[in-house]
């Protein structure tokens, strides 16, 4: 037994696992190792990614000087002026080292604007079917790893969505699980007064989907970021079934028009703040045409997009979409 315990200890240490009172937990080093391997796998399967790192496109004004130059234009920063080349241009044209505006050239520059992203992960009861929640967590860890390694100036906030919504740190993503279905009635019409301090999360059925509250949290977090490039990646498999009206929480199944109306109202608030909502719709056994229509209505109303992805391909889908979006912003 002592030999077995010692072997387990060594294996856990090599894998980056930490022993706690509840068993083994993944350390920060283990998560980084996993993210690195996951990203390697993702980009190995994407032909376009074989070009290497994702460099930004050059622009007229930025912070990083490039070897090439261009003609001076009114409004260019004098700090980017290529003085030696400008003088040589003047000498070649007039024989005098006194350049005029037509002789001036400036260094081309590159800027890498910061991007803020809220990643909303559906952990409602339906995400248990087909292991959809596993694909969500893999994708979230891969995206976090991508931003840490390639775009360290960017901001990423994970949000767990169920009957309520909660901000999650990267280290907590691996522990997230879909909520157990506690009500199996074909029709559910529940209301909870959340302004009552006696009512807590443990008193609620947690398997509903509250997109409204998740978007509200995302908006509050993104508006605090000093960048115009704000977006929400909403990963879900269906319609919203819970929403707030003031302090009252409504849980309505089958999905109700009242819930959709409040959800769309919050989505419009995001649009007014310049936040783009991209909906990644996962396939589900209970998914209907109405689920797809709702996703399209939200995207069209807010100027976002709907993307369809199978669970096993979600990590590649989201990571590559982020890379393409990042290039578009830089350009």
Short mmCIF file of C-alpha atoms in Angstrom, two decimals:
data_model
loop_
_atom_site.label_atom_id
_atom_site.label_comp_id
_atom_site.label_asym_id
_atom_site.label_seq_id
_atom_site.Cartn_x
_atom_site.Cartn_y
_atom_site.Cartn_z
CA UNK A 1 0.00 0.00 0.00
CA UNK A 2 2.88 2.36 0.81
CA UNK A 3 4.37 1.65 -2.63
CA UNK A 4 1.02 2.34 -4.30
CA UNK A 5 0.61 5.59 -2.36
CA UNK A 6 4.11 6.70 -3.30
CA UNK A 7 3.50 5.85 -6.95
CA UNK A 8 0.25 7.85 -6.94
CA UNK A 9 2.01 10.79 -5.32
CA UNK A 10 4.72 10.81 -7.99
CA UNK A 11 2.24 10.46 -10.85
CA UNK A 12 0.11 13.30 -9.46
CA UNK A 13 3.19 15.49 -9.06
CA UNK A 14 4.26 14.85 -12.66
CA UNK A 15 0.76 15.64 -13.91
CA UNK A 16 0.59 18.86 -11.89
CA UNK A 17 -2.15 17.66 -9.54
CA UNK A 18 -2.43 18.97 -5.98
CA UNK A 19 -3.71 16.97 -3.03
CA UNK A 20 -6.55 18.50 -1.02
CA UNK A 21 -9.00 17.31 1.61
CA UNK A 22 -11.46 16.34 -1.14
CA UNK A 23 -8.91 14.52 -3.28
CA UNK A 24 -6.74 15.71 -6.17
CA UNK A 25 -7.20 19.07 -7.90
CA UNK A 26 -5.65 20.40 -11.09
CA UNK A 27 -3.03 23.02 -10.32
CA UNK A 28 -2.42 26.13 -12.44
CA UNK A 29 0.57 24.37 -14.02
CA UNK A 30 -1.58 21.37 -14.98
CA UNK A 31 -4.19 23.63 -16.57
CA UNK A 32 -1.54 25.49 -18.60
CA UNK A 33 -0.09 22.18 -19.79
CA UNK A 34 -3.54 20.96 -20.80
CA UNK A 35 -4.35 24.22 -22.58
CA UNK A 36 -1.08 24.09 -24.50
CA UNK A 37 -1.73 20.53 -25.69
CA UNK A 38 -5.32 21.35 -26.56
CA UNK A 39 -4.29 24.38 -28.64
CA UNK A 40 -1.64 22.32 -30.42
CA UNK A 41 -4.29 19.78 -31.35
CA UNK A 42 -6.75 22.44 -32.51
CA UNK A 43 -4.30 24.32 -34.74
CA UNK A 44 -2.82 21.11 -36.11
CA UNK A 45 -6.26 20.39 -37.58
CA UNK A 46 -6.73 23.85 -39.05
CA UNK A 47 -4.85 24.34 -42.30
CA UNK A 48 -4.82 28.12 -42.10
CA UNK A 49 -3.25 28.04 -38.66
CA UNK A 50 -0.10 26.38 -40.00
CA UNK A 51 1.18 29.84 -40.95
CA UNK A 52 2.20 30.38 -37.33
CA UNK A 53 1.43 33.21 -34.97
CA UNK A 54 -1.43 35.58 -35.67
CA UNK A 55 0.25 38.86 -36.56
CA UNK A 56 -1.79 42.01 -36.91
CA UNK A 57 -2.23 43.96 -40.13
CA UNK A 58 -0.26 47.19 -40.48
CA UNK A 59 -2.15 50.45 -40.01
CA UNK A 60 -1.44 54.14 -40.41
CA UNK A 61 -0.87 54.79 -36.74
CA UNK A 62 0.36 52.42 -34.09
CA UNK A 63 3.00 51.69 -31.51
CA UNK A 64 5.33 49.09 -33.07
CA UNK A 65 7.58 50.33 -35.91
CA UNK A 66 8.15 48.09 -38.92
CA UNK A 67 11.17 48.14 -41.30
CA UNK A 68 9.15 49.38 -44.28
CA UNK A 69 8.17 53.02 -44.79
CA UNK A 70 5.49 55.00 -46.62
CA UNK A 71 4.96 58.58 -47.76
CA UNK A 72 4.13 61.13 -45.10
CA UNK A 73 0.46 62.09 -44.81
CA UNK A 74 -1.03 65.05 -42.99
CA UNK A 75 -1.72 64.06 -39.39
CA UNK A 76 1.04 61.44 -39.10
CA UNK A 77 2.95 61.46 -35.83
CA UNK A 78 6.42 63.12 -36.10
CA UNK A 79 7.71 60.38 -33.80
CA UNK A 80 7.40 57.88 -36.68
CA UNK A 81 9.38 60.02 -39.14
CA UNK A 82 12.28 58.24 -40.89
CA UNK A 83 14.72 61.17 -40.75
CA UNK A 84 17.72 59.63 -42.63
CA UNK A 85 15.59 58.43 -45.53
CA UNK A 86 13.74 61.76 -45.74
CA UNK A 87 17.07 63.67 -46.00
CA UNK A 88 18.36 61.26 -48.66
CA UNK A 89 15.17 61.82 -50.64
CA UNK A 90 15.73 65.59 -50.51
CA UNK A 91 19.38 65.29 -51.58
CA UNK A 92 18.46 63.01 -54.48
CA UNK A 93 15.76 65.45 -55.63
CA UNK A 94 17.42 68.87 -55.13
CA UNK A 95 20.99 68.24 -54.03
CA UNK A 96 20.25 69.98 -50.71
CA UNK A 97 19.62 68.20 -47.33
CA UNK A 98 16.46 70.21 -46.76
CA UNK A 99 13.48 67.91 -47.19
CA UNK A 100 10.05 69.24 -48.05
CA UNK A 101 6.76 67.46 -47.42
CA UNK A 102 7.11 65.44 -50.63
CA UNK A 103 10.44 64.01 -49.41
CA UNK A 104 9.19 62.92 -45.98
CA UNK A 105 8.57 59.26 -45.24
CA UNK A 106 7.38 57.63 -42.02
CA UNK A 107 7.77 54.14 -40.61
CA UNK A 108 4.83 51.84 -41.04
CA UNK A 109 3.46 50.76 -37.68
CA UNK A 110 1.37 48.02 -36.20
CA UNK A 111 -1.18 48.34 -33.45
CA UNK A 112 -2.73 45.49 -31.46
CA UNK A 113 -6.00 46.79 -29.98
CA UNK A 114 -7.35 45.10 -26.89
CA UNK A 115 -10.48 42.99 -27.18
CA UNK A 116 -12.86 42.16 -24.30
CA UNK A 117 -14.89 38.95 -24.46
CA UNK A 118 -17.53 37.48 -22.16
CA UNK A 119 -17.87 33.72 -22.64
CA UNK A 120 -21.32 32.52 -21.52
CA UNK A 121 -21.42 28.76 -20.88
CA UNK A 122 -24.82 27.09 -20.67
CA UNK A 123 -24.86 24.70 -17.69
CA UNK A 124 -28.60 24.09 -17.61
CA UNK A 125 -30.01 20.58 -17.25
CA UNK A 126 -30.19 19.85 -20.99
CA UNK A 127 -26.42 20.29 -21.42
CA UNK A 128 -25.86 16.94 -19.72
CA UNK A 129 -27.24 15.06 -22.76
CA UNK A 130 -24.52 13.94 -25.15
CA UNK A 131 -21.81 15.39 -22.93
CA UNK A 132 -22.32 18.89 -24.34
CA UNK A 133 -20.98 20.46 -21.15
CA UNK A 134 -17.64 18.67 -21.62
CA UNK A 135 -17.21 20.27 -25.04
CA UNK A 136 -18.08 23.67 -23.48
CA UNK A 137 -15.41 23.34 -20.80
CA UNK A 138 -12.75 22.19 -23.28
CA UNK A 139 -13.54 25.16 -25.49
CA UNK A 140 -13.40 27.63 -22.59
CA UNK A 141 -10.01 26.33 -21.44
CA UNK A 142 -8.68 26.43 -25.01
CA UNK A 143 -9.85 30.01 -25.54
CA UNK A 144 -8.34 31.07 -22.21
CA UNK A 145 -5.06 29.43 -23.22
CA UNK A 146 -5.11 31.13 -26.63
CA UNK A 147 -5.60 34.59 -25.14
CA UNK A 148 -2.92 34.07 -22.48
CA UNK A 149 -0.36 32.91 -25.06
CA UNK A 150 -1.20 34.94 -28.19
CA UNK A 151 -3.16 38.00 -27.03
CA UNK A 152 -2.12 38.72 -23.43
CA UNK A 153 -3.60 42.22 -23.63
CA UNK A 154 -7.11 40.88 -24.21
CA UNK A 155 -9.75 40.32 -21.54
CA UNK A 156 -11.81 37.14 -21.09
CA UNK A 157 -14.52 36.52 -18.51
CA UNK A 158 -16.32 33.19 -18.22
CA UNK A 159 -19.96 33.23 -17.08
CA UNK A 160 -21.81 30.10 -15.95
CA UNK A 161 -25.47 30.22 -17.01
CA UNK A 162 -28.32 28.23 -15.45
CA UNK A 163 -31.47 29.44 -13.63
CA UNK A 164 -29.21 32.27 -12.47
CA UNK A 165 -25.74 33.25 -13.71
CA UNK A 166 -22.34 33.47 -12.04
CA UNK A 167 -18.90 34.85 -12.91
CA UNK A 168 -16.25 32.12 -13.06
CA UNK A 169 -12.46 32.26 -12.87
CA UNK A 170 -10.47 30.12 -15.36
CA UNK A 171 -9.47 27.73 -12.60
CA UNK A 172 -13.14 27.08 -11.77
CA UNK A 173 -14.20 26.12 -15.29
CA UNK A 174 -12.97 22.55 -14.98
CA UNK A 175 -15.25 21.98 -11.95
CA UNK A 176 -18.45 23.23 -13.60
CA UNK A 177 -21.25 20.70 -14.12
CA UNK A 178 -24.75 20.97 -15.62
CA UNK A 179 -27.49 21.32 -13.02
CA UNK A 180 -29.59 18.31 -12.12
CA UNK A 181 -33.18 18.40 -13.37
CA UNK A 182 -35.35 18.60 -10.26
CA UNK A 183 -38.77 19.15 -11.87
CA UNK A 184 -40.11 16.80 -14.54
CA UNK A 185 -43.59 18.28 -14.97
CA UNK A 186 -44.53 19.00 -18.61
CA UNK A 187 -45.63 22.52 -17.67
CA UNK A 188 -43.81 24.68 -15.10
CA UNK A 189 -44.87 28.16 -13.99
CA UNK A 190 -42.79 29.30 -11.00
CA UNK A 191 -41.97 32.69 -9.49
CA UNK A 192 -39.47 33.47 -6.74
CA UNK A 193 -39.09 36.82 -4.98
CA UNK A 194 -35.29 37.13 -4.98
CA UNK A 195 -35.47 40.36 -3.00
CA UNK A 196 -36.45 38.21 -0.01
CA UNK A 197 -33.20 37.44 1.88
CA UNK A 198 -34.72 34.17 3.08
CA UNK A 199 -34.70 32.80 -0.49
CA UNK A 200 -31.29 31.55 -1.61
CA UNK A 201 -29.95 29.67 -4.63
CA UNK A 202 -30.34 26.37 -2.79
CA UNK A 203 -34.12 26.93 -2.66
CA UNK A 204 -34.43 27.11 -6.45
CA UNK A 205 -34.58 24.53 -9.23
CA UNK A 206 -31.32 25.34 -11.03
CA UNK A 207 -31.73 23.51 -14.36
CA UNK A 208 -33.46 26.36 -16.26
CA UNK A 209 -31.72 28.68 -18.78
CA UNK A 210 -31.50 32.37 -17.89
CA UNK A 211 -29.91 34.07 -20.92
CA UNK A 212 -31.22 37.46 -19.75
CA UNK A 213 -29.25 37.39 -16.48
CA UNK A 214 -26.11 36.05 -18.22
CA UNK A 215 -26.20 38.89 -20.76
CA UNK A 216 -26.75 41.41 -17.97
CA UNK A 217 -23.65 40.16 -16.16
CA UNK A 218 -21.69 40.18 -19.42
CA UNK A 219 -22.75 43.77 -20.13
CA UNK A 220 -21.72 44.96 -16.67
CA UNK A 221 -18.31 43.29 -16.95
CA UNK A 222 -17.57 44.40 -20.53
CA UNK A 223 -18.63 48.02 -20.00
CA UNK A 224 -15.90 48.29 -17.36
CA UNK A 225 -13.23 47.42 -19.97
CA UNK A 226 -11.40 50.29 -21.67
CA UNK A 227 -11.83 49.13 -25.26
CA UNK A 228 -14.46 49.59 -27.97
CA UNK A 229 -14.02 45.95 -29.04
CA UNK A 230 -16.53 44.14 -26.84
CA UNK A 231 -18.31 40.90 -27.60
CA UNK A 232 -20.26 38.04 -26.06
CA UNK A 233 -19.82 34.41 -27.07
CA UNK A 234 -23.07 32.75 -26.00
CA UNK A 235 -22.81 28.93 -26.01
CA UNK A 236 -26.24 27.34 -25.60
CA UNK A 237 -28.47 24.61 -26.97
CA UNK A 238 -31.88 26.21 -26.88
CA UNK A 239 -34.40 28.80 -25.79
CA UNK A 240 -34.34 30.77 -22.52
CA UNK A 241 -36.65 29.43 -19.81
CA UNK A 242 -35.96 31.86 -16.95
CA UNK A 243 -35.80 35.63 -16.55
CA UNK A 244 -36.00 38.46 -14.02
CA UNK A 245 -38.65 41.16 -13.78
CA UNK A 246 -37.35 43.48 -11.10
CA UNK A 247 -36.68 41.31 -8.07
CA UNK A 248 -38.92 38.48 -9.26
CA UNK A 249 -37.37 35.44 -10.93
CA UNK A 250 -39.66 33.58 -13.34
CA UNK A 251 -39.05 29.97 -14.37
CA UNK A 252 -41.35 29.07 -17.26
CA UNK A 253 -41.44 25.84 -19.24
CA UNK A 254 -42.27 25.35 -22.09
CA UNK A 255 -40.44 28.56 -23.10
CA UNK A 256 -42.69 31.59 -22.81
CA UNK A 257 -42.92 34.73 -24.97
CA UNK A 258 -42.58 36.76 -21.79
CA UNK A 259 -39.11 35.32 -21.18
CA UNK A 260 -38.03 35.94 -24.77
CA UNK A 261 -39.22 39.56 -24.57
CA UNK A 262 -37.16 40.29 -21.43
CA UNK A 263 -34.15 38.49 -22.91
CA UNK A 264 -34.31 40.50 -26.12
CA UNK A 265 -34.62 43.70 -24.09
CA UNK A 266 -31.34 42.90 -22.34
CA UNK A 267 -29.73 42.00 -25.68
CA UNK A 268 -30.69 45.45 -26.99
CA UNK A 269 -29.00 47.05 -23.96
CA UNK A 270 -25.85 45.20 -24.97
CA UNK A 271 -26.16 46.56 -28.50
CA UNK A 272 -26.52 50.11 -27.18
CA UNK A 273 -23.21 49.63 -25.32
CA UNK A 274 -21.49 48.48 -28.52
CA UNK A 275 -21.38 44.82 -27.48
CA UNK A 276 -21.71 42.24 -30.26
CA UNK A 277 -23.52 39.00 -29.39
CA UNK A 278 -22.42 35.85 -31.21
CA UNK A 279 -24.61 32.81 -30.56
CA UNK A 280 -23.00 29.36 -30.87
CA UNK A 281 -25.96 26.99 -31.09
CA UNK A 282 -25.27 23.40 -30.09
CA UNK A 283 -27.41 20.52 -31.35
CA UNK A 284 -29.75 18.96 -28.80
CA UNK A 285 -32.30 16.16 -28.74
CA UNK A 286 -34.96 18.67 -27.65
CA UNK A 287 -33.99 21.38 -30.14
CA UNK A 288 -36.74 22.64 -32.44
CA UNK A 289 -37.08 25.10 -35.27
CA UNK A 290 -38.14 27.73 -32.73
CA UNK A 291 -34.77 27.45 -30.96
CA UNK A 292 -33.02 28.28 -34.23
CA UNK A 293 -35.41 31.12 -35.01
CA UNK A 294 -34.83 32.67 -31.59
CA UNK A 295 -31.06 32.59 -32.06
CA UNK A 296 -31.44 34.28 -35.46
CA UNK A 297 -33.80 36.92 -34.04
CA UNK A 298 -31.30 37.80 -31.33
CA UNK A 299 -28.39 37.98 -33.75
CA UNK A 300 -30.27 40.05 -36.34
CA UNK A 301 -31.62 42.46 -33.74
CA UNK A 302 -28.22 43.09 -32.14
CA UNK A 303 -26.02 42.92 -35.24
CA UNK A 304 -24.40 39.64 -34.18
CA UNK A 305 -24.18 36.19 -35.73
CA UNK A 306 -25.44 32.65 -35.25
CA UNK A 307 -22.96 29.81 -35.67
CA UNK A 308 -23.89 26.14 -35.62
CA UNK A 309 -21.34 23.73 -34.17
CA UNK A 310 -21.37 20.12 -33.09
CA UNK A 311 -20.19 19.42 -29.57
CA UNK A 312 -16.97 17.68 -30.59
CA UNK A 313 -16.02 20.55 -32.92
CA UNK A 314 -16.94 23.40 -30.59
CA UNK A 315 -13.42 24.09 -29.32
CA UNK A 316 -11.99 24.38 -32.84
CA UNK A 317 -14.98 26.40 -34.00
CA UNK A 318 -14.83 29.03 -31.25
CA UNK A 319 -11.04 29.35 -31.09
CA UNK A 320 -10.67 29.83 -34.84
CA UNK A 321 -13.59 32.26 -34.92
CA UNK A 322 -11.87 34.31 -32.22
CA UNK A 323 -8.65 34.40 -34.26
CA UNK A 324 -10.50 35.52 -37.41
CA UNK A 325 -12.48 38.12 -35.46
CA UNK A 326 -9.25 39.42 -33.88
CA UNK A 327 -7.72 39.88 -37.33
CA UNK A 328 -10.80 41.76 -38.48
CA UNK A 329 -10.62 44.14 -35.52
CA UNK A 330 -6.92 44.85 -36.12
CA UNK A 331 -7.55 45.47 -39.78
#
